[in-house]
Amino acid sequence: MVADAGTLTGPVTGTAAGVPFLALPPATGDLPAPLVVGLHAFEPPRAEASLAGTLPMAALPAWRIHLGLPLFGARLPEGGVPEVNRRGERDHLVDLFAPVVEQAAAELRAAVSELRSVFPVTDAPVGLAGVGAGAAAVLLALAEGRMPVGAAAVVNPVVDPALVVTARARRDGAPYRWTDRALQARSRLDFVGRADEIARGRVPLLVVSGGLDDVVAPEQGGALCDALAGHAPEHALRHIVVPDLAHAIGPEPGLEPGRPTPAGVLTDRALTEWFHRHLTSSTQVRASAEA
């Protein structure tokens, strides 16, 4: 899949267990290195390349490998983003949001396993990062304990899909109709309600909320952290609000990275510091002890 991955100096694309990815090599030449896997959003950044450019975590001594969500990025159907939107017109939650998030979470384990067989990564638990719907997939993976995870960070996480359909109803001027299937999907993806399950894995979690997010207000990220607070050490759970960060991080169509913004730079710095503290530093300590 990737020839001589240990000599890479720039981004490389490929597929792992059928999932498209864009891989960025570690900031240092030290190999093997830890692995951080990123999942993009429905809004910008809505592709592997745009996530890699929006939140590059360039100073991190780890592989940053960004996976494409189903129906997005390299798997964008004919007709592009408008076709994706059309598929969600009848019932955005049941027909689009929930299936994509659930499939993305289900694909993680096999994709990570194949990435480990190709790239020179350590055997330490993987780091997971997600934005928007990608963050929901990360939280679902944590709740269901799909794989060992060393640290996680979520940006503007959709902690309750009701927030998404409410925002769409407000925009379209038409109320959302809650069917039994929609209520079941909401129950599966209500991560404040599933906080006990998320906390069970004791994974250090950073929650970044945008002060200008008109879909998932900062209070929603705070509610998730409040629900988790009784189960996690203080150093392993943090909620920060980036004042000028909106729900979409970058311009449309969101398939390629836009110009860096101060809010995006602050968010990238927060993720870099979090993974350095909870993933790469602990890996380096273990490696030194074993030497």
PDB file of C-alpha atoms in Angstrom:
ATOM      1  CA  MET A   1       0.000   0.000   0.000  1.00  0.00           C
ATOM      2  CA  VAL A   2       2.813   2.468   0.928  1.00  0.00           C
ATOM      3  CA  ALA A   3       6.350   1.804  -0.254  1.00  0.00           C
ATOM      4  CA  ASP A   4       9.004   2.327   2.446  1.00  0.00           C
ATOM      5  CA  ALA A   5       6.723   4.305   4.751  1.00  0.00           C
ATOM      6  CA  GLY A   6       9.620   4.951   7.134  1.00  0.00           C
ATOM      7  CA  THR A   7      11.270   7.335   4.634  1.00  0.00           C
ATOM      8  CA  LEU A   8       8.237   9.555   4.032  1.00  0.00           C
ATOM      9  CA  THR A   9       8.812  13.291   4.367  1.00  0.00           C
ATOM     10  CA  GLY A  10       5.436  14.520   3.112  1.00  0.00           C
ATOM     11  CA  PRO A  11       1.783  13.502   2.939  1.00  0.00           C
ATOM     12  CA  VAL A  12       0.773  10.232   1.325  1.00  0.00           C
ATOM     13  CA  THR A  13      -2.664   8.899   0.460  1.00  0.00           C
ATOM     14  CA  GLY A  14      -3.987   5.357   0.319  1.00  0.00           C
ATOM     15  CA  THR A  15      -6.636   3.056   1.735  1.00  0.00           C
ATOM     16  CA  ALA A  16      -6.649   0.899   4.866  1.00  0.00           C
ATOM     17  CA  ALA A  17      -9.318  -1.802   5.180  1.00  0.00           C
ATOM     18  CA  GLY A  18     -11.207   0.038   2.453  1.00  0.00           C
ATOM     19  CA  VAL A  19     -11.061   3.410   4.232  1.00  0.00           C
ATOM     20  CA  PRO A  20      -9.249   6.250   2.411  1.00  0.00           C
ATOM     21  CA  PHE A  21      -6.555   8.067   4.373  1.00  0.00           C
ATOM     22  CA  LEU A  22      -4.019  10.849   4.200  1.00  0.00           C
ATOM     23  CA  ALA A  23      -0.917  10.256   6.316  1.00  0.00           C
ATOM     24  CA  LEU A  24       1.535  12.838   7.656  1.00  0.00           C
ATOM     25  CA  PRO A  25       4.905  11.665   9.035  1.00  0.00           C
ATOM     26  CA  PRO A  26       6.108  12.531  12.561  1.00  0.00           C
ATOM     27  CA  ALA A  27       7.709  15.898  13.243  1.00  0.00           C
ATOM     28  CA  THR A  28      10.927  14.129  14.213  1.00  0.00           C
ATOM     29  CA  GLY A  29      12.739  11.294  12.481  1.00  0.00           C
ATOM     30  CA  ASP A  30      12.349   9.004  15.483  1.00  0.00           C
ATOM     31  CA  LEU A  31      10.683   5.780  14.400  1.00  0.00           C
ATOM     32  CA  PRO A  32       8.581   3.940  15.262  1.00  0.00           C
ATOM     33  CA  ALA A  33       6.278   6.727  16.433  1.00  0.00           C
ATOM     34  CA  PRO A  34       2.814   6.834  18.037  1.00  0.00           C
ATOM     35  CA  LEU A  35      -0.282   7.014  15.854  1.00  0.00           C
ATOM     36  CA  VAL A  36      -3.017   9.664  15.953  1.00  0.00           C
ATOM     37  CA  VAL A  37      -6.037   9.031  13.719  1.00  0.00           C
ATOM     38  CA  GLY A  38      -8.277  11.937  12.706  1.00  0.00           C
ATOM     39  CA  LEU A  39     -11.878  12.008  11.483  1.00  0.00           C
ATOM     40  CA  HIS A  40     -13.265  15.078   9.703  1.00  0.00           C
ATOM     41  CA  ALA A  41     -16.695  16.718   9.854  1.00  0.00           C
ATOM     42  CA  PHE A  42     -19.753  17.031   7.611  1.00  0.00           C
ATOM     43  CA  GLU A  43     -18.931  20.750   7.336  1.00  0.00           C
ATOM     44  CA  PRO A  44     -15.478  22.149   6.500  1.00  0.00           C
ATOM     45  CA  PRO A  45     -13.157  20.408   7.028  1.00  0.00           C
ATOM     46  CA  ARG A  46     -15.134  17.668   5.260  1.00  0.00           C
ATOM     47  CA  ALA A  47     -12.308  15.643   3.680  1.00  0.00           C
ATOM     48  CA  GLU A  48      -9.032  14.022   4.662  1.00  0.00           C
ATOM     49  CA  ALA A  49      -6.886  16.700   3.009  1.00  0.00           C
ATOM     50  CA  SER A  50      -8.805  19.609   4.513  1.00  0.00           C
ATOM     51  CA  LEU A  51      -8.567  18.130   8.019  1.00  0.00           C
ATOM     52  CA  ALA A  52      -4.828  17.538   7.571  1.00  0.00           C
ATOM     53  CA  GLY A  53      -4.377  21.186   6.612  1.00  0.00           C
ATOM     54  CA  THR A  54      -6.790  22.637   9.161  1.00  0.00           C
ATOM     55  CA  LEU A  55      -5.459  20.722  12.190  1.00  0.00           C
ATOM     56  CA  PRO A  56      -2.010  19.526  11.070  1.00  0.00           C
ATOM     57  CA  MET A  57      -0.506  19.085  14.558  1.00  0.00           C
ATOM     58  CA  ALA A  58       2.761  19.588  12.694  1.00  0.00           C
ATOM     59  CA  ALA A  59       4.969  19.689  15.796  1.00  0.00           C
ATOM     60  CA  LEU A  60       3.713  16.338  17.099  1.00  0.00           C
ATOM     61  CA  PRO A  61       6.247  13.480  17.038  1.00  0.00           C
ATOM     62  CA  ALA A  62       3.559  11.064  15.866  1.00  0.00           C
ATOM     63  CA  TRP A  63       1.998   9.813  12.675  1.00  0.00           C
ATOM     64  CA  ARG A  64      -1.157  11.829  11.975  1.00  0.00           C
ATOM     65  CA  ILE A  65      -3.335   9.772   9.677  1.00  0.00           C
ATOM     66  CA  HIS A  66      -6.686  11.239   8.702  1.00  0.00           C
ATOM     67  CA  LEU A  67      -9.480   8.913   7.590  1.00  0.00           C
ATOM     68  CA  GLY A  68     -12.323   9.837   5.260  1.00  0.00           C
ATOM     69  CA  LEU A  69     -15.883   9.450   6.492  1.00  0.00           C
ATOM     70  CA  PRO A  70     -18.282   7.329   4.420  1.00  0.00           C
ATOM     71  CA  LEU A  71     -19.804   9.458   1.598  1.00  0.00           C
ATOM     72  CA  PHE A  72     -17.189  12.186   2.145  1.00  0.00           C
ATOM     73  CA  GLY A  73     -13.627  12.920   1.090  1.00  0.00           C
ATOM     74  CA  ALA A  74     -12.331  10.305  -1.319  1.00  0.00           C
ATOM     75  CA  ARG A  75     -15.691   8.496  -1.029  1.00  0.00           C
ATOM     76  CA  LEU A  76     -17.737  11.487  -2.134  1.00  0.00           C
ATOM     77  CA  PRO A  77     -20.462  10.176  -4.480  1.00  0.00           C
ATOM     78  CA  GLU A  78     -21.059  11.405  -8.014  1.00  0.00           C
ATOM     79  CA  GLY A  79     -22.703  14.783  -7.672  1.00  0.00           C
ATOM     80  CA  GLY A  80     -20.433  15.795  -4.809  1.00  0.00           C
ATOM     81  CA  VAL A  81     -21.557  17.580  -1.661  1.00  0.00           C
ATOM     82  CA  PRO A  82     -24.984  18.509  -3.131  1.00  0.00           C
ATOM     83  CA  GLU A  83     -25.678  14.796  -3.654  1.00  0.00           C
ATOM     84  CA  VAL A  84     -24.754  14.054  -0.041  1.00  0.00           C
ATOM     85  CA  ASN A  85     -27.121  16.779   1.110  1.00  0.00           C
ATOM     86  CA  ARG A  86     -29.872  15.398  -1.130  1.00  0.00           C
ATOM     87  CA  ARG A  87     -29.552  11.989   0.534  1.00  0.00           C
ATOM     88  CA  GLY A  88     -30.290  13.602   3.888  1.00  0.00           C
ATOM     89  CA  GLU A  89     -33.281  15.664   2.768  1.00  0.00           C
ATOM     90  CA  ARG A  90     -35.972  13.174   3.821  1.00  0.00           C
ATOM     91  CA  ASP A  91     -34.535  12.449   7.270  1.00  0.00           C
ATOM     92  CA  HIS A  92     -31.099  13.904   7.964  1.00  0.00           C
ATOM     93  CA  LEU A  93     -30.596  11.936  11.169  1.00  0.00           C
ATOM     94  CA  VAL A  94     -31.845   8.505  10.102  1.00  0.00           C
ATOM     95  CA  ASP A  95     -30.696   8.535   6.472  1.00  0.00           C
ATOM     96  CA  LEU A  96     -27.390  10.388   6.701  1.00  0.00           C
ATOM     97  CA  PHE A  97     -25.957  11.503  10.031  1.00  0.00           C
ATOM     98  CA  ALA A  98     -26.418   8.326  12.084  1.00  0.00           C
ATOM     99  CA  PRO A  99     -25.377   5.823   9.370  1.00  0.00           C
ATOM    100  CA  VAL A 100     -22.215   7.773   8.525  1.00  0.00           C
ATOM    101  CA  VAL A 101     -21.175   8.241  12.161  1.00  0.00           C
ATOM    102  CA  GLU A 102     -21.872   4.610  13.053  1.00  0.00           C
ATOM    103  CA  GLN A 103     -20.035   3.240  10.017  1.00  0.00           C
ATOM    104  CA  ALA A 104     -17.051   5.529  10.641  1.00  0.00           C
ATOM    105  CA  ALA A 105     -16.772   4.245  14.218  1.00  0.00           C
ATOM    106  CA  ALA A 106     -17.191   0.639  13.088  1.00  0.00           C
ATOM    107  CA  GLU A 107     -14.416   1.009  10.482  1.00  0.00           C
ATOM    108  CA  LEU A 108     -11.826   2.318  12.911  1.00  0.00           C
ATOM    109  CA  ARG A 109     -10.517  -0.932  14.353  1.00  0.00           C
ATOM    110  CA  ALA A 110      -9.791  -2.658  11.039  1.00  0.00           C
ATOM    111  CA  ALA A 111      -8.353   0.526   9.505  1.00  0.00           C
ATOM    112  CA  VAL A 112      -6.027   1.115  12.450  1.00  0.00           C
ATOM    113  CA  SER A 113      -4.922  -2.523  12.387  1.00  0.00           C
ATOM    114  CA  GLU A 114      -3.949  -2.270   8.714  1.00  0.00           C
ATOM    115  CA  LEU A 115      -2.227   1.082   9.219  1.00  0.00           C
ATOM    116  CA  ARG A 116      -0.108  -0.504  11.954  1.00  0.00           C
ATOM    117  CA  SER A 117       0.995  -3.183   9.507  1.00  0.00           C
ATOM    118  CA  VAL A 118       2.182  -0.603   6.968  1.00  0.00           C
ATOM    119  CA  PHE A 119       3.536   2.357   8.927  1.00  0.00           C
ATOM    120  CA  PRO A 120       6.327   2.184  11.539  1.00  0.00           C
ATOM    121  CA  VAL A 121       4.177   2.977  14.573  1.00  0.00           C
ATOM    122  CA  THR A 122       4.639   2.003  18.199  1.00  0.00           C
ATOM    123  CA  ASP A 123       2.428  -0.602  19.816  1.00  0.00           C
ATOM    124  CA  ALA A 124       1.040   2.033  22.203  1.00  0.00           C
ATOM    125  CA  PRO A 125      -2.738   2.637  22.101  1.00  0.00           C
ATOM    126  CA  VAL A 126      -3.842   4.921  19.288  1.00  0.00           C
ATOM    127  CA  GLY A 127      -4.823   8.566  19.672  1.00  0.00           C
ATOM    128  CA  LEU A 128      -8.183   9.623  18.223  1.00  0.00           C
ATOM    129  CA  ALA A 129      -9.159  13.113  17.058  1.00  0.00           C
ATOM    130  CA  GLY A 130     -12.425  14.216  15.487  1.00  0.00           C
ATOM    131  CA  VAL A 131     -14.320  17.307  14.395  1.00  0.00           C
ATOM    132  CA  GLY A 132     -18.118  17.645  14.358  1.00  0.00           C
ATOM    133  CA  ALA A 133     -19.607  14.371  13.108  1.00  0.00           C
ATOM    134  CA  GLY A 134     -16.101  12.876  13.159  1.00  0.00           C
ATOM    135  CA  ALA A 135     -15.950  13.764  16.843  1.00  0.00           C
ATOM    136  CA  ALA A 136     -19.254  11.933  17.331  1.00  0.00           C
ATOM    137  CA  ALA A 137     -17.678   8.848  15.733  1.00  0.00           C
ATOM    138  CA  VAL A 138     -14.727   9.150  18.134  1.00  0.00           C
ATOM    139  CA  LEU A 139     -17.077   9.362  21.128  1.00  0.00           C
ATOM    140  CA  LEU A 140     -19.035   6.365  19.844  1.00  0.00           C
ATOM    141  CA  ALA A 141     -15.834   4.348  19.533  1.00  0.00           C
ATOM    142  CA  LEU A 142     -14.931   5.292  23.115  1.00  0.00           C
ATOM    143  CA  ALA A 143     -18.401   4.416  24.418  1.00  0.00           C
ATOM    144  CA  GLU A 144     -18.333   1.005  22.762  1.00  0.00           C
ATOM    145  CA  GLY A 145     -14.696   0.230  23.609  1.00  0.00           C
ATOM    146  CA  ARG A 146     -13.875  -0.706  20.025  1.00  0.00           C
ATOM    147  CA  MET A 147     -10.070  -0.603  20.550  1.00  0.00           C
ATOM    148  CA  PRO A 148      -7.409   0.485  23.042  1.00  0.00           C
ATOM    149  CA  VAL A 149      -7.154   4.297  22.941  1.00  0.00           C
ATOM    150  CA  GLY A 150      -4.382   6.249  24.618  1.00  0.00           C
ATOM    151  CA  ALA A 151      -5.868   9.743  24.330  1.00  0.00           C
ATOM    152  CA  ALA A 152      -8.667  11.488  22.450  1.00  0.00           C
ATOM    153  CA  ALA A 153      -9.583  15.024  21.431  1.00  0.00           C
ATOM    154  CA  VAL A 154     -12.878  16.225  19.968  1.00  0.00           C
ATOM    155  CA  VAL A 155     -13.599  19.599  18.394  1.00  0.00           C
ATOM    156  CA  ASN A 156     -17.150  20.973  18.223  1.00  0.00           C
ATOM    157  CA  PRO A 157     -18.399  17.468  19.015  1.00  0.00           C
ATOM    158  CA  VAL A 158     -21.986  16.624  18.142  1.00  0.00           C
ATOM    159  CA  VAL A 159     -22.746  15.283  21.606  1.00  0.00           C
ATOM    160  CA  ASP A 160     -26.457  14.900  20.759  1.00  0.00           C
ATOM    161  CA  PRO A 161     -27.760  14.580  17.175  1.00  0.00           C
ATOM    162  CA  ALA A 162     -30.841  16.543  18.183  1.00  0.00           C
ATOM    163  CA  LEU A 163     -28.580  19.599  18.018  1.00  0.00           C
ATOM    164  CA  VAL A 164     -27.929  18.984  14.315  1.00  0.00           C
ATOM    165  CA  VAL A 165     -31.538  18.442  13.297  1.00  0.00           C
ATOM    166  CA  THR A 166     -32.640  21.432  15.393  1.00  0.00           C
ATOM    167  CA  ALA A 167     -30.104  23.635  13.602  1.00  0.00           C
ATOM    168  CA  ARG A 168     -31.300  22.352  10.229  1.00  0.00           C
ATOM    169  CA  ALA A 169     -34.948  22.919  11.169  1.00  0.00           C
ATOM    170  CA  ARG A 170     -34.118  26.460  12.230  1.00  0.00           C
ATOM    171  CA  ARG A 171     -32.346  27.084   8.927  1.00  0.00           C
ATOM    172  CA  ASP A 172     -35.046  25.476   6.762  1.00  0.00           C
ATOM    173  CA  GLY A 173     -38.019  26.798   8.721  1.00  0.00           C
ATOM    174  CA  ALA A 174     -39.540  23.314   9.014  1.00  0.00           C
ATOM    175  CA  PRO A 175     -39.741  21.306  12.274  1.00  0.00           C
ATOM    176  CA  TYR A 176     -38.045  17.930  12.449  1.00  0.00           C
ATOM    177  CA  ARG A 177     -40.379  14.932  12.771  1.00  0.00           C
ATOM    178  CA  TRP A 178     -39.183  12.556  15.499  1.00  0.00           C
ATOM    179  CA  THR A 179     -39.998   9.007  14.441  1.00  0.00           C
ATOM    180  CA  ASP A 180     -39.233   5.853  16.446  1.00  0.00           C
ATOM    181  CA  ARG A 181     -36.159   5.242  14.278  1.00  0.00           C
ATOM    182  CA  ALA A 182     -34.964   8.792  14.867  1.00  0.00           C
ATOM    183  CA  LEU A 183     -35.401   8.457  18.626  1.00  0.00           C
ATOM    184  CA  GLN A 184     -33.452   5.192  18.586  1.00  0.00           C
ATOM    185  CA  ALA A 185     -30.644   6.812  16.597  1.00  0.00           C
ATOM    186  CA  ARG A 186     -30.576   9.735  19.011  1.00  0.00           C
ATOM    187  CA  SER A 187     -30.341   7.356  21.972  1.00  0.00           C
ATOM    188  CA  ARG A 188     -27.321   5.598  20.438  1.00  0.00           C
ATOM    189  CA  LEU A 189     -25.569   8.909  19.736  1.00  0.00           C
ATOM    190  CA  ASP A 190     -26.471  10.833  22.907  1.00  0.00           C
ATOM    191  CA  PHE A 191     -23.027  10.954  24.455  1.00  0.00           C
ATOM    192  CA  VAL A 192     -23.972  12.896  27.561  1.00  0.00           C
ATOM    193  CA  GLY A 193     -26.406  10.056  28.222  1.00  0.00           C
ATOM    194  CA  ARG A 194     -23.639   7.527  27.505  1.00  0.00           C
ATOM    195  CA  ALA A 195     -21.020   9.269  29.637  1.00  0.00           C
ATOM    196  CA  ASP A 196     -20.673   6.261  31.966  1.00  0.00           C
ATOM    197  CA  GLU A 197     -19.744   4.087  28.989  1.00  0.00           C
ATOM    198  CA  ILE A 198     -17.256   6.639  27.645  1.00  0.00           C
ATOM    199  CA  ALA A 199     -15.658   6.991  31.067  1.00  0.00           C
ATOM    200  CA  ARG A 200     -15.246   3.243  31.477  1.00  0.00           C
ATOM    201  CA  GLY A 201     -12.139   3.238  29.270  1.00  0.00           C
ATOM    202  CA  ARG A 202     -10.503   6.028  31.320  1.00  0.00           C
ATOM    203  CA  VAL A 203      -9.190   7.652  28.141  1.00  0.00           C
ATOM    204  CA  PRO A 204      -7.798  11.185  28.573  1.00  0.00           C
ATOM    205  CA  LEU A 205     -10.242  13.421  26.683  1.00  0.00           C
ATOM    206  CA  LEU A 206      -9.949  17.003  25.462  1.00  0.00           C
ATOM    207  CA  VAL A 207     -13.174  18.737  24.399  1.00  0.00           C
ATOM    208  CA  VAL A 208     -12.758  21.906  22.327  1.00  0.00           C
ATOM    209  CA  SER A 209     -15.865  24.056  21.810  1.00  0.00           C
ATOM    210  CA  GLY A 210     -16.218  26.994  19.459  1.00  0.00           C
ATOM    211  CA  GLY A 211     -17.496  30.207  20.978  1.00  0.00           C
ATOM    212  CA  LEU A 212     -19.199  30.966  17.640  1.00  0.00           C
ATOM    213  CA  ASP A 213     -20.581  27.460  17.111  1.00  0.00           C
ATOM    214  CA  ASP A 214     -24.263  27.902  16.250  1.00  0.00           C
ATOM    215  CA  VAL A 215     -24.920  24.133  16.127  1.00  0.00           C
ATOM    216  CA  VAL A 216     -23.210  22.775  19.244  1.00  0.00           C
ATOM    217  CA  ALA A 217     -22.939  25.588  21.773  1.00  0.00           C
ATOM    218  CA  PRO A 218     -20.029  25.547  24.228  1.00  0.00           C
ATOM    219  CA  GLU A 219     -22.486  24.643  26.989  1.00  0.00           C
ATOM    220  CA  GLN A 220     -23.018  21.295  25.256  1.00  0.00           C
ATOM    221  CA  GLY A 221     -19.314  20.457  25.412  1.00  0.00           C
ATOM    222  CA  GLY A 222     -19.365  21.541  29.022  1.00  0.00           C
ATOM    223  CA  ALA A 223     -22.308  19.239  29.730  1.00  0.00           C
ATOM    224  CA  LEU A 224     -20.368  16.277  28.362  1.00  0.00           C
ATOM    225  CA  CYS A 225     -17.386  17.090  30.553  1.00  0.00           C
ATOM    226  CA  ASP A 226     -19.621  17.594  33.585  1.00  0.00           C
ATOM    227  CA  ALA A 227     -21.120  14.151  32.998  1.00  0.00           C
ATOM    228  CA  LEU A 228     -17.639  12.643  32.729  1.00  0.00           C
ATOM    229  CA  ALA A 229     -16.076  14.603  35.595  1.00  0.00           C
ATOM    230  CA  GLY A 230     -17.009  12.158  38.322  1.00  0.00           C
ATOM    231  CA  HIS A 231     -15.252   9.337  36.510  1.00  0.00           C
ATOM    232  CA  ALA A 232     -11.965  10.876  35.359  1.00  0.00           C
ATOM    233  CA  PRO A 233      -8.917  12.403  37.065  1.00  0.00           C
ATOM    234  CA  GLU A 234      -8.787  16.165  36.567  1.00  0.00           C
ATOM    235  CA  HIS A 235      -5.645  15.976  34.424  1.00  0.00           C
ATOM    236  CA  ALA A 236      -7.310  13.508  32.038  1.00  0.00           C
ATOM    237  CA  LEU A 237     -10.350  15.641  31.180  1.00  0.00           C
ATOM    238  CA  ARG A 238     -10.343  19.201  29.881  1.00  0.00           C
ATOM    239  CA  HIS A 239     -12.881  21.507  28.240  1.00  0.00           C
ATOM    240  CA  ILE A 240     -11.712  24.656  26.506  1.00  0.00           C
ATOM    241  CA  VAL A 241     -13.645  27.263  24.532  1.00  0.00           C
ATOM    242  CA  VAL A 242     -11.974  28.958  21.560  1.00  0.00           C
ATOM    243  CA  PRO A 243     -13.866  32.286  21.328  1.00  0.00           C
ATOM    244  CA  ASP A 244     -13.736  32.862  17.547  1.00  0.00           C
ATOM    245  CA  LEU A 245     -14.158  29.246  16.452  1.00  0.00           C
ATOM    246  CA  ALA A 246     -17.323  28.509  14.447  1.00  0.00           C
ATOM    247  CA  HIS A 247     -18.897  25.117  13.784  1.00  0.00           C
ATOM    248  CA  ALA A 248     -17.405  25.044  10.272  1.00  0.00           C
ATOM    249  CA  ILE A 249     -13.640  25.438  10.453  1.00  0.00           C
ATOM    250  CA  GLY A 250     -12.813  26.885   7.064  1.00  0.00           C
ATOM    251  CA  PRO A 251     -14.518  27.955   3.834  1.00  0.00           C
ATOM    252  CA  GLU A 252     -16.748  25.951   1.520  1.00  0.00           C
ATOM    253  CA  PRO A 253     -16.565  23.524  -0.154  1.00  0.00           C
ATOM    254  CA  GLY A 254     -14.226  22.271   2.562  1.00  0.00           C
ATOM    255  CA  LEU A 255     -12.468  19.631   0.482  1.00  0.00           C
ATOM    256  CA  GLU A 256      -9.089  21.384   0.689  1.00  0.00           C
ATOM    257  CA  PRO A 257      -7.683  23.389   3.598  1.00  0.00           C
ATOM    258  CA  GLY A 258      -8.373  27.095   3.663  1.00  0.00           C
ATOM    259  CA  ARG A 259      -6.136  29.822   5.022  1.00  0.00           C
ATOM    260  CA  PRO A 260      -5.158  29.368   8.674  1.00  0.00           C
ATOM    261  CA  THR A 261      -7.251  31.438  11.080  1.00  0.00           C
ATOM    262  CA  PRO A 262      -6.338  32.492  14.616  1.00  0.00           C
ATOM    263  CA  ALA A 263      -9.095  30.246  15.993  1.00  0.00           C
ATOM    264  CA  GLY A 264      -7.899  27.304  13.930  1.00  0.00           C
ATOM    265  CA  VAL A 265      -4.315  27.837  15.038  1.00  0.00           C
ATOM    266  CA  LEU A 266      -5.362  27.922  18.700  1.00  0.00           C
ATOM    267  CA  THR A 267      -7.378  24.720  18.230  1.00  0.00           C
ATOM    268  CA  ASP A 268      -4.473  22.994  16.503  1.00  0.00           C
ATOM    269  CA  ARG A 269      -2.140  24.046  19.305  1.00  0.00           C
ATOM    270  CA  ALA A 270      -4.526  22.664  21.942  1.00  0.00           C
ATOM    271  CA  LEU A 271      -4.720  19.272  20.218  1.00  0.00           C
ATOM    272  CA  THR A 272      -0.965  19.154  19.690  1.00  0.00           C
ATOM    273  CA  GLU A 273      -0.272  19.860  23.355  1.00  0.00           C
ATOM    274  CA  TRP A 274      -2.908  17.350  24.507  1.00  0.00           C
ATOM    275  CA  PHE A 275      -1.541  14.465  22.460  1.00  0.00           C
ATOM    276  CA  HIS A 276       2.027  15.374  23.303  1.00  0.00           C
ATOM    277  CA  ARG A 277       1.184  15.229  26.996  1.00  0.00           C
ATOM    278  CA  HIS A 278      -0.999  12.141  27.008  1.00  0.00           C
ATOM    279  CA  LEU A 279       0.291  10.093  24.077  1.00  0.00           C
ATOM    280  CA  THR A 280       3.766  10.875  22.797  1.00  0.00           C
ATOM    281  CA  SER A 281       5.395  11.853  26.114  1.00  0.00           C
ATOM    282  CA  SER A 282       4.164   8.708  27.863  1.00  0.00           C
ATOM    283  CA  THR A 283       5.350   6.638  24.902  1.00  0.00           C
ATOM    284  CA  GLN A 284       8.793   8.227  25.094  1.00  0.00           C
ATOM    285  CA  VAL A 285       8.976   7.521  28.839  1.00  0.00           C
ATOM    286  CA  ARG A 286       8.104   3.870  28.271  1.00  0.00           C
ATOM    287  CA  ALA A 287      10.653   3.589  25.468  1.00  0.00           C
ATOM    288  CA  SER A 288      13.399   5.069  27.681  1.00  0.00           C
ATOM    289  CA  ALA A 289      12.537   2.686  30.510  1.00  0.00           C
ATOM    290  CA  GLU A 290      12.704  -0.300  28.176  1.00  0.00           C
ATOM    291  CA  ALA A 291      16.030   0.740  26.594  1.00  0.00           C
TER     292      ALA A 291
END
